Amino acid sequence: MPFAVKDNIDVAGLPTTAACPAFAYEPTEDAAVVSALRAAGALVLGKTNLDQFATGLVGMRTPYPVPRNALDAQWVPGGSSSGSAVAVAHGLVSFSLGTDTAGSGRVPAALNNLVGLKPTLGLLSARGVVPACRTLDTVSIFALTVADARRVLRACAGYDDADPFSRAIGLLPEPPASFPARIGVPDDTALAPLNDADRTAFEHAMHRLADDGASLTRIDLQPFQAIATLLYHGAWVAERHSVVSALLDEHSQAIFPVTRQIIERATTLSATDAFRDIYRLRELTRTCVHAMAGLDALCVPSIPGPLTVQDYERDPVRSNDRLGTYTNFVNLLDLCGIAVPVQNVARGRPPASVTVLARAGQDGLASALAARLQDAFADTLGATGWPLERTTTAATPASGDEARMDPSPSVEALTPAADELALAVVGAHMQGMPLNGELSTRGGRFLLRTQTAPEYRLYALPGGPPARPGLVRDAGGAPIEIEVWALPRAAVGEFRAGVPSPLGLGRLQLRGGHQVTGFICEPHGLIGARDVTAYGGWRAFLAAGP
């Protein structure tokens, strides 16, 4: 797979400039992450532009030509990893590497309709990376899908003893697709920077998660945002100064004017200021820990909304701060995060993006929730949002134990009311899956979980998202997990009309000998498909990861 590398990350034989020609040098070794990706077979196409010394969230602070936003050139591309995001959004590469200190792996993703994965600090080695704030930096990943970003992360994650900031964390597995997550969302005050359209898009995204089984709790984001102000307006500016102090002393005009203005603030700070800010961070962190108690994750808007080039030129500093409203606190709190699009920009609307945040080491959980969002919005975005207090799920099982498998259900269990049809689903229509709403919104109700007869094969079909399975009868197959739902007969015609080729509805043989209407796949649909029969069901296949 071809990839691009932000130009503050070393690639042997290519200059590392950090967007400052006077700083440039030519490394003889790859950065650790680049080396790991090359070892996995990935191909470096080249380096990408950035906000100089990775200082900024706009993508405009560079002496080189500014990358153009891939959706609309009137918007800033987002920084500091502007070139890396634009390269993926334009289809030049399959994925790219950026860095993230204040949001530089998430803001450009949001502005270019991409997935932006910011790992737990220390999960990826920073050896061979020009630092911005060394204690807060991480390499980040831009991709088109959550699954692609996770594949790249798996290929380059790992402890590096040669990097003093590397941590032996390891990649925890993702939770099951039906995991009933408890999610904190910003209260009305924290969402005030959003306009009506962005607010609607965010709330709609949250209620897609609620309909998928998540519970939502409003939280006060003020202590998180108080931490955010420390990054650019506190003593951490001095950490940026430590990287370029020699260049400032000897050749200050080589540094981009706005970047120089920001970093030179460090000369007014003392060691006393640094300790005061460290103490303040500890106090605010304790408040934030209490706010997250009992929650698995937070979901916040990735940005308050697109920023135009004209807006930036009118006020370079404040406009940059605005883009960091929901990102600047994340690394100071040692959270991991992943930004994911939640709006169909093909309809002429600006992008909307949500960032899922989780505690250090919970990268798999954050990615699983982000994947739910990406699957939910893969086809369309509804016309309106819902009030945020709605937290009930759309798919409630008939019994309180949807996890129990009934390998040999009785005829009575499989017989719904006279005006209903028993329908077996095998993949994306099951509980907690992205298409379950096609059943629940039509009055469908869960009956039971069981298996097919041991003469079926399950395939992961090409295409998507959402990812879809195909079930084919084969004497050399195995039992496959399914769910049986009762769907009102009046809704069957409309439901059937929405089933895309090569899928269709036919008769399935169950393990207990009974037959029921269910999803089947035409043989021609298996071209390019992956046989996943060995997993025994779609849930187990998804839980195992790519």
Coordinates of C-alpha atoms in Angstrom, one line a residue:
M1 CA 0.0 0.0 0.0
P2 CA 1.4 3.4 -0.9
F3 CA 1.6 6.0 1.9
A4 CA 2.9 9.5 2.5
V5 CA 4.8 10.8 5.5
K6 CA 4.6 14.2 7.2
D7 CA 7.8 16.1 6.8
N8 CA 8.7 16.1 10.5
I9 CA 9.1 12.3 10.4
D10 CA 12.4 10.8 9.0
V11 CA 12.5 8.9 5.8
A12 CA 16.0 7.7 4.9
G13 CA 17.3 9.6 1.8
L14 CA 14.7 12.3 1.9
P15 CA 15.2 15.7 3.6
T16 CA 13.3 16.3 6.8
T17 CA 12.5 20.0 6.8
A18 CA 9.6 20.4 9.4
A19 CA 8.5 23.1 6.8
C20 CA 11.6 25.2 7.6
P21 CA 14.3 25.1 4.9
A22 CA 16.9 26.5 7.3
F23 CA 16.3 23.5 9.6
A24 CA 16.5 20.8 7.0
Y25 CA 18.7 17.7 7.3
E26 CA 18.8 14.4 5.4
P27 CA 18.4 11.3 7.7
T28 CA 20.3 8.1 7.0
E29 CA 17.7 6.0 8.8
D30 CA 13.9 5.8 8.7
A31 CA 11.8 6.8 11.7
A32 CA 10.8 3.7 13.7
V33 CA 7.2 3.8 12.5
V34 CA 8.3 4.2 8.8
S35 CA 10.7 1.3 9.2
A36 CA 7.9 -0.9 10.6
L37 CA 5.5 0.0 7.8
R38 CA 8.1 -0.7 5.2
A39 CA 8.8 -4.1 6.8
A40 CA 5.1 -4.8 6.4
G41 CA 5.3 -4.0 2.7
A42 CA 4.1 -0.5 2.5
L43 CA 5.6 1.9 0.0
V44 CA 6.7 5.5 0.8
L45 CA 5.7 7.8 -2.0
G46 CA 7.1 11.0 -0.4
K47 CA 6.9 13.7 2.2
T48 CA 4.0 16.1 2.9
N49 CA 3.7 19.7 3.9
L50 CA 2.8 20.9 7.4
D51 CA 2.4 23.8 9.7
Q52 CA 6.0 24.7 10.5
F53 CA 7.4 22.7 13.4
A54 CA 3.9 21.2 13.7
T55 CA 2.7 24.4 15.4
G56 CA -0.8 25.1 14.3
L57 CA -4.2 23.5 13.4
V58 CA -4.9 25.5 10.2
G59 CA -2.3 24.1 7.7
M60 CA -1.5 27.6 6.5
R61 CA 1.7 28.3 8.5
T62 CA 4.3 27.2 6.0
P63 CA 6.8 28.8 3.6
Y64 CA 5.9 26.2 1.0
P65 CA 2.7 26.3 -1.1
V66 CA -0.3 25.6 1.1
P67 CA -2.1 22.3 0.5
R68 CA -5.7 22.9 -0.7
N69 CA -8.6 21.5 1.2
A70 CA -9.8 18.4 -0.8
L71 CA -13.5 19.3 -0.5
D72 CA -13.5 23.1 -1.0
A73 CA -10.5 25.3 -1.6
Q74 CA -12.1 28.2 0.4
W75 CA -11.7 26.2 3.6
V76 CA -8.3 25.8 5.3
P77 CA -6.9 22.3 4.9
G78 CA -6.3 21.9 8.7
G79 CA -3.0 21.4 10.4
S80 CA -0.5 20.8 11.3
S81 CA -0.7 17.6 9.2
S82 CA -2.3 19.4 6.3
G83 CA -0.4 17.7 3.5
S84 CA -0.9 14.2 4.9
A85 CA -4.6 14.6 5.1
V86 CA -5.0 16.2 1.7
A87 CA -2.9 13.4 0.1
V88 CA -5.3 10.7 1.3
A89 CA -8.4 12.8 0.6
H90 CA -7.3 13.3 -3.0
G91 CA -6.6 9.5 -3.4
L92 CA -2.9 10.0 -4.0
V93 CA -2.1 7.4 -1.3
S94 CA -4.0 4.7 0.7
F95 CA -3.0 6.2 4.1
S96 CA -0.6 8.7 5.5
L97 CA 1.3 9.5 8.7
G98 CA 0.9 12.7 10.6
T99 CA 1.6 13.8 14.1
D100 CA -0.8 15.0 16.8
T101 CA 0.0 17.2 19.8
A102 CA -3.0 19.5 20.0
G103 CA -5.3 17.9 17.4
S104 CA -3.1 17.7 14.3
G105 CA -4.2 14.2 13.5
R106 CA -7.9 15.0 14.0
V107 CA -8.6 18.5 12.8
P108 CA -7.3 17.9 9.2
A109 CA -9.2 14.6 9.1
A110 CA -12.4 16.5 10.0
L111 CA -11.8 19.2 7.4
N112 CA -11.1 16.7 4.6
N113 CA -13.8 14.0 5.4
L114 CA -11.3 11.4 6.7
V115 CA -10.7 9.1 9.6
G116 CA -7.9 10.5 11.8
L117 CA -6.5 8.1 14.4
K118 CA -4.6 9.5 17.4
P119 CA -3.1 6.6 19.4
T120 CA -2.4 6.5 23.1
L121 CA 0.8 8.4 23.8
G122 CA 3.8 6.1 23.6
L123 CA 2.0 3.4 21.7
L124 CA 3.9 4.3 18.5
S125 CA 7.6 5.1 18.7
A126 CA 8.5 8.7 18.3
R127 CA 12.1 7.8 17.4
G128 CA 13.0 9.7 14.2
V129 CA 10.3 12.3 14.7
V130 CA 11.0 16.1 15.1
P131 CA 9.1 16.9 18.3
A132 CA 6.7 19.8 18.8
C133 CA 6.0 19.1 22.5
R134 CA 8.0 15.9 23.2
T135 CA 6.0 14.9 26.2
L136 CA 2.7 15.2 24.3
D137 CA 3.5 14.1 20.7
T138 CA 2.3 11.0 18.9
V139 CA 2.5 9.9 15.3
S140 CA -1.1 9.8 13.9
I141 CA -2.7 8.0 11.0
F142 CA -5.0 9.3 8.2
A143 CA -7.2 6.8 6.3
L144 CA -10.5 6.5 4.5
T145 CA -11.9 3.9 6.9
V146 CA -11.6 3.0 10.6
A147 CA -10.6 -0.5 9.6
D148 CA -7.7 0.8 7.4
A149 CA -6.5 3.0 10.2
R150 CA -6.5 0.1 12.6
R151 CA -4.6 -2.1 10.2
V152 CA -1.9 0.5 9.9
L153 CA -1.8 0.9 13.7
R154 CA -1.3 -2.8 14.2
A155 CA 1.5 -2.8 11.7
C156 CA 3.6 -0.1 13.4
A157 CA 2.6 -0.2 17.1
G158 CA 5.0 -1.6 19.7
Y159 CA 7.4 -0.8 22.5
D160 CA 10.7 0.8 21.4
D161 CA 13.4 0.8 24.1
A162 CA 15.4 3.3 22.1
D163 CA 12.6 5.9 22.6
P164 CA 12.4 7.1 26.2
F165 CA 8.8 8.1 25.7
S166 CA 7.7 4.7 24.4
R167 CA 5.3 2.7 26.6
A168 CA 4.7 -1.0 26.8
I169 CA 1.0 -0.7 26.4
G170 CA 0.1 -3.2 23.7
L171 CA -3.1 -3.2 21.6
L172 CA -6.1 -4.4 23.5
P173 CA -8.8 -6.2 21.4
E174 CA -11.8 -4.3 20.3
P175 CA -15.0 -5.0 22.3
P176 CA -17.9 -6.9 20.6
A177 CA -19.9 -5.0 18.0
S178 CA -22.9 -5.1 20.4
F179 CA -21.0 -3.6 23.4
P180 CA -23.4 -1.4 25.3
A181 CA -21.1 1.6 25.7
R182 CA -21.6 4.4 28.2
I183 CA -20.7 7.6 26.5
G184 CA -20.2 11.1 27.8
V185 CA -21.3 14.0 25.5
P186 CA -20.8 17.7 25.9
D187 CA -23.6 19.7 27.6
D188 CA -25.4 22.6 25.8
T189 CA -22.8 25.1 27.0
A190 CA -19.9 23.2 25.5
L191 CA -21.8 22.8 22.2
A192 CA -22.5 26.5 21.9
P193 CA -19.6 27.1 19.4
L194 CA -21.5 24.9 16.8
N195 CA -23.9 26.4 14.3
D196 CA -27.3 24.8 13.9
A197 CA -26.3 22.5 11.1
D198 CA -23.2 21.2 13.0
R199 CA -25.2 20.8 16.2
T200 CA -27.8 18.8 14.3
A201 CA -25.2 16.6 12.7
F202 CA -23.5 15.9 16.1
E203 CA -26.7 15.1 17.9
H204 CA -27.8 12.9 15.1
A205 CA -24.6 11.0 15.3
M206 CA -24.9 10.5 19.0
H207 CA -28.4 9.1 18.6
R208 CA -27.2 6.7 16.0
L209 CA -25.0 5.3 18.8
A210 CA -27.9 5.4 21.2
D211 CA -30.1 3.4 18.8
D212 CA -27.2 1.0 18.6
G213 CA -27.3 0.3 22.3
A214 CA -25.2 3.1 23.8
S215 CA -26.3 5.2 26.8
L216 CA -25.6 8.9 26.6
T217 CA -24.7 11.2 29.6
R218 CA -24.2 14.9 29.3
I219 CA -21.1 16.2 31.0
D220 CA -19.6 19.6 31.8
L221 CA -16.7 20.1 29.4
Q222 CA -15.4 23.3 31.2
P223 CA -12.6 21.6 33.1
F224 CA -11.5 19.9 29.9
Q225 CA -11.4 23.2 28.0
A226 CA -9.5 24.8 30.9
I227 CA -6.8 22.2 30.4
A228 CA -6.9 23.1 26.6
T229 CA -5.9 26.7 27.3
L230 CA -2.6 25.5 29.0
L231 CA -1.3 24.0 25.7
Y232 CA -0.8 27.2 23.8
H233 CA -1.2 29.8 26.6
G234 CA 0.7 28.1 29.4
A235 CA 4.1 26.7 30.1
W236 CA 4.0 24.0 27.4
V237 CA 4.9 26.6 24.8
A238 CA 8.4 26.4 26.4
E239 CA 8.6 22.8 25.3
R240 CA 8.1 23.9 21.7
H241 CA 10.8 26.6 22.3
S242 CA 13.3 23.9 23.4
V243 CA 13.2 22.4 19.9
V244 CA 14.0 25.6 17.9
S245 CA 15.8 27.8 20.5
A246 CA 19.1 27.6 18.6
L247 CA 17.4 28.5 15.3
L248 CA 15.6 31.4 16.9
D249 CA 18.9 32.7 18.3
E250 CA 20.9 32.4 15.1
H251 CA 18.3 32.7 12.3
S252 CA 15.0 33.9 13.7
Q253 CA 13.7 35.2 10.3
A254 CA 13.7 31.6 9.0
I255 CA 10.8 30.8 11.2
F256 CA 7.3 31.5 9.9
P257 CA 6.1 34.8 11.5
V258 CA 3.0 33.5 13.3
T259 CA 4.9 30.4 14.5
R260 CA 7.7 32.6 15.8
Q261 CA 5.2 34.9 17.6
I262 CA 3.7 31.8 19.4
I263 CA 7.0 30.2 20.3
E264 CA 8.7 33.3 21.5
R265 CA 6.1 33.6 24.3
A266 CA 8.3 31.0 26.0
T267 CA 10.9 33.6 26.7
T268 CA 8.5 35.4 29.1
L269 CA 8.0 32.2 31.1
S270 CA 9.9 31.0 34.1
A271 CA 10.5 27.6 35.8
T272 CA 8.0 28.8 38.4
D273 CA 5.4 29.3 35.7
A274 CA 6.0 25.8 34.5
F275 CA 5.5 24.2 37.9
R276 CA 2.3 26.3 38.5
D277 CA 0.9 25.0 35.3
I278 CA 1.8 21.4 36.1
Y279 CA 0.0 21.8 39.4
R280 CA -3.0 23.3 37.7
L281 CA -3.1 20.5 35.2
R282 CA -3.1 17.9 38.0
E283 CA -6.0 19.7 39.7
L284 CA -8.0 19.9 36.5
T285 CA -7.2 16.3 35.6
R286 CA -8.6 15.1 38.8
T287 CA -11.9 16.9 38.0
C288 CA -12.0 15.4 34.6
V289 CA -11.3 11.9 35.9
H290 CA -14.4 12.3 38.2
A291 CA -16.4 13.6 35.2
M292 CA -15.5 10.4 33.3
A293 CA -16.2 8.0 36.1
G294 CA -18.6 5.3 35.0
L295 CA -18.1 6.2 31.3
D296 CA -16.4 4.1 28.7
A297 CA -15.7 7.0 26.3
L298 CA -16.4 10.6 25.4
C299 CA -17.8 11.8 22.0
V300 CA -17.2 15.4 21.0
P301 CA -17.4 17.3 17.7
S302 CA -14.0 17.1 16.0
I303 CA -14.1 20.9 15.2
P304 CA -16.7 23.6 15.7
G305 CA -17.1 23.8 11.9
P306 CA -15.0 24.6 8.8
L307 CA -12.8 27.6 8.8
T308 CA -12.3 29.6 5.6
V309 CA -8.9 30.9 4.4
Q310 CA -10.3 34.5 4.8
D311 CA -11.3 33.8 8.4
Y312 CA -7.7 32.6 9.1
E313 CA -6.1 35.6 7.4
R314 CA -8.2 38.0 9.4
D315 CA -7.2 36.5 12.7
P316 CA -4.5 33.8 12.5
V317 CA -4.2 33.1 16.2
R318 CA -7.9 33.1 17.4
S319 CA -9.1 31.2 14.4
N320 CA -6.5 28.5 15.1
D321 CA -7.6 28.4 18.7
R322 CA -11.2 27.9 17.6
L323 CA -10.3 24.8 15.6
G324 CA -8.7 23.3 18.8
T325 CA -11.9 23.7 20.9
Y326 CA -12.5 20.0 21.2
T327 CA -8.9 18.7 20.6
N328 CA -6.4 20.7 22.7
F329 CA -7.1 19.0 26.0
V330 CA -6.8 15.4 24.8
N331 CA -3.0 14.7 25.0
L332 CA -2.6 16.6 28.2
L333 CA -5.2 14.2 29.7
D334 CA -3.5 11.1 28.1
L335 CA -6.6 10.1 26.1
C336 CA -6.6 8.3 22.8
G337 CA -9.0 9.3 20.1
I338 CA -10.2 8.8 16.6
A339 CA -12.1 11.3 14.3
V340 CA -14.7 9.9 11.9
P341 CA -17.0 11.6 9.3
V342 CA -20.7 11.6 10.1
Q343 CA -22.1 13.5 7.2
N344 CA -22.5 12.8 3.5
V345 CA -20.5 15.6 1.9
A346 CA -21.6 14.5 -1.6
R347 CA -24.9 16.3 -0.9
G348 CA -23.1 19.6 -1.0
R349 CA -22.8 20.2 2.7
P350 CA -19.6 20.9 4.6
P351 CA -18.1 18.0 6.4
A352 CA -19.2 17.0 9.9
S353 CA -16.9 14.9 12.1
V354 CA -17.2 13.3 15.6
T355 CA -14.2 12.3 17.7
V356 CA -14.4 9.3 20.0
L357 CA -12.1 9.7 23.0
A358 CA -11.1 6.9 25.5
R359 CA -8.6 6.4 28.3
A360 CA -5.0 5.5 27.6
G361 CA -4.7 2.0 26.2
Q362 CA -8.3 1.8 25.2
D363 CA -7.6 2.5 21.5
G364 CA -9.6 -0.6 20.5
L365 CA -12.7 0.6 22.3
A366 CA -12.4 4.0 20.6
S367 CA -12.0 2.5 17.2
A368 CA -15.0 0.1 17.7
L369 CA -17.3 3.0 18.5
A370 CA -15.9 5.0 15.6
A371 CA -16.5 2.1 13.3
R372 CA -20.1 2.0 14.5
L373 CA -20.5 5.6 13.5
Q374 CA -18.8 5.2 10.1
D375 CA -21.0 2.2 9.3
A376 CA -24.2 4.0 10.4
F377 CA -23.5 7.0 8.1
A378 CA -22.0 5.1 5.2
D379 CA -25.2 5.3 3.1
T380 CA -27.1 8.4 4.2
L381 CA -27.7 11.0 6.9
G382 CA -31.2 11.5 8.1
A383 CA -32.9 14.8 7.5
T384 CA -33.2 15.8 11.2
G385 CA -31.5 15.2 14.5
W386 CA -33.2 14.1 17.7
P387 CA -33.3 15.6 21.3
L388 CA -30.1 14.4 23.0
E389 CA -32.0 13.0 26.0
R390 CA -33.3 10.1 24.0
T391 CA -31.1 7.1 25.1
T392 CA -33.3 4.0 24.5
T393 CA -32.2 1.4 22.0
A394 CA -34.3 0.7 18.9
A395 CA -33.8 -3.0 19.1
T396 CA -35.0 -4.6 22.3
P397 CA -35.0 -8.4 22.5
A398 CA -38.2 -10.2 23.3
S399 CA -36.4 -11.8 26.3
G400 CA -33.9 -10.1 28.5
D401 CA -31.1 -12.5 27.4
E402 CA -30.1 -11.8 23.8
A403 CA -26.7 -13.4 24.3
R404 CA -28.2 -16.9 25.0
M405 CA -27.9 -19.3 22.0
D406 CA -30.8 -21.7 21.3
P407 CA -29.2 -24.3 19.0
S408 CA -32.5 -26.2 18.6
P409 CA -35.5 -23.8 18.9
S410 CA -39.0 -25.2 19.0
V411 CA -41.6 -24.5 16.4
E412 CA -43.5 -22.3 18.9
A413 CA -40.4 -20.1 19.4
L414 CA -40.1 -19.7 15.6
T415 CA -43.7 -18.9 15.1
P416 CA -44.6 -15.2 15.4
A417 CA -48.0 -13.6 15.4
A418 CA -50.3 -14.2 12.4
D419 CA -49.6 -10.8 10.9
E420 CA -45.8 -11.3 11.2
L421 CA -43.1 -13.1 9.3
A422 CA -40.2 -14.9 11.0
L423 CA -37.0 -13.6 9.3
A424 CA -33.5 -14.9 9.9
V425 CA -30.6 -12.3 9.6
V426 CA -27.0 -13.2 9.5
G427 CA -25.0 -10.0 9.5
A428 CA -25.5 -6.2 9.4
H429 CA -29.2 -6.5 10.4
M430 CA -28.4 -8.2 13.7
Q431 CA -28.7 -6.4 17.1
G432 CA -26.1 -3.7 17.5
M433 CA -25.2 -3.8 13.8
P434 CA -25.4 -0.8 11.4
L435 CA -28.5 -2.0 9.5
N436 CA -30.6 -3.2 12.5
G437 CA -32.7 -0.1 12.2
E438 CA -34.1 -1.4 8.9
L439 CA -35.9 -4.0 11.1
S440 CA -36.6 -2.0 14.3
T441 CA -38.0 1.1 12.5
R442 CA -40.5 -1.2 10.7
G443 CA -41.8 -2.7 13.9
G444 CA -39.5 -5.7 13.9
R445 CA -38.9 -7.5 17.2
F446 CA -36.2 -9.9 18.3
L447 CA -37.3 -13.6 18.7
L448 CA -34.1 -15.7 19.4
R449 CA -30.5 -16.4 18.5
T450 CA -29.7 -19.7 16.9
Q451 CA -27.6 -21.4 14.2
T452 CA -28.1 -22.7 10.7
A453 CA -27.8 -26.4 9.8
P454 CA -24.1 -27.4 9.5
E455 CA -24.2 -27.1 5.7
Y456 CA -23.6 -23.4 5.1
R457 CA -20.6 -21.2 4.3
L458 CA -20.3 -17.6 5.3
Y459 CA -18.4 -15.0 3.2
A460 CA -17.3 -11.4 3.8
L461 CA -18.5 -9.8 0.6
P462 CA -16.4 -7.1 -1.2
G463 CA -17.6 -3.5 -1.0
G464 CA -19.2 -1.4 1.7
P465 CA -19.3 0.1 4.2
P466 CA -21.2 -1.3 5.9
A467 CA -19.5 -4.6 5.6
R468 CA -21.9 -7.4 4.6
P469 CA -21.8 -11.2 4.8
G470 CA -23.1 -13.7 2.2
L471 CA -24.6 -17.0 3.3
V472 CA -24.4 -19.9 0.8
R473 CA -25.5 -23.5 1.2
D474 CA -22.6 -25.9 1.0
A475 CA -22.5 -29.6 2.1
G476 CA -18.9 -28.9 3.4
G477 CA -19.9 -26.0 5.5
A478 CA -20.6 -25.5 9.2
P479 CA -23.3 -24.1 11.5
I480 CA -23.5 -20.3 11.3
E481 CA -24.9 -18.0 14.0
I482 CA -28.1 -16.1 13.0
E483 CA -30.8 -14.1 14.7
V484 CA -34.5 -14.6 14.1
W485 CA -36.8 -11.6 14.1
A486 CA -40.5 -11.1 13.7
L487 CA -41.3 -8.5 11.0
P488 CA -44.8 -7.3 10.3
R489 CA -46.0 -8.8 7.0
A490 CA -47.1 -5.3 5.9
A491 CA -43.5 -4.2 6.0
V492 CA -41.9 -7.2 4.3
G493 CA -42.3 -5.9 0.7
E494 CA -40.7 -2.6 1.5
F495 CA -37.9 -4.4 3.4
R496 CA -37.3 -6.8 0.5
A497 CA -37.1 -4.0 -2.0
G498 CA -34.1 -2.6 -0.1
V499 CA -32.1 -5.8 -0.2
P500 CA -29.3 -5.2 -2.7
S501 CA -27.9 -7.8 -5.1
P502 CA -26.3 -10.3 -4.7
L503 CA -28.3 -10.8 -1.5
G504 CA -31.9 -12.0 -1.4
L505 CA -34.5 -13.7 0.8
G506 CA -35.0 -17.5 0.6
R507 CA -35.5 -20.5 2.9
L508 CA -32.8 -21.3 5.5
Q509 CA -32.4 -24.7 7.1
L510 CA -31.8 -24.4 10.9
R511 CA -29.8 -26.7 13.1
G512 CA -32.9 -28.1 14.7
G513 CA -34.4 -29.1 11.4
H514 CA -36.8 -26.3 10.9
Q515 CA -36.9 -23.9 8.0
V516 CA -37.3 -20.1 8.1
T517 CA -37.2 -17.2 5.7
G518 CA -33.7 -15.6 5.7
F519 CA -30.9 -13.9 3.8
I520 CA -29.1 -15.9 1.1
C521 CA -26.4 -14.9 -1.4
E522 CA -26.2 -15.6 -5.2
P523 CA -23.0 -17.5 -6.2
H524 CA -21.8 -14.7 -8.5
G525 CA -21.6 -12.4 -5.5
L526 CA -18.7 -14.5 -4.1
I527 CA -16.2 -13.2 -6.6
G528 CA -13.6 -11.4 -4.5
A529 CA -15.3 -12.5 -1.3
R530 CA -13.4 -13.9 1.8
D531 CA -14.5 -17.2 3.3
V532 CA -15.1 -16.6 7.0
T533 CA -17.0 -19.7 7.8
A534 CA -14.4 -20.8 10.4
Y535 CA -15.5 -17.9 12.7
G536 CA -18.9 -19.4 13.1
G537 CA -20.8 -16.1 12.6
W538 CA -20.5 -12.5 11.6
R539 CA -20.1 -11.1 15.1
A540 CA -17.1 -13.4 15.8
F541 CA -15.5 -12.5 12.5
L542 CA -15.8 -8.7 13.2
A543 CA -14.6 -9.1 16.8
A544 CA -11.4 -10.8 15.5
G545 CA -10.5 -7.7 13.5
P546 CA -9.1 -7.5 10.0

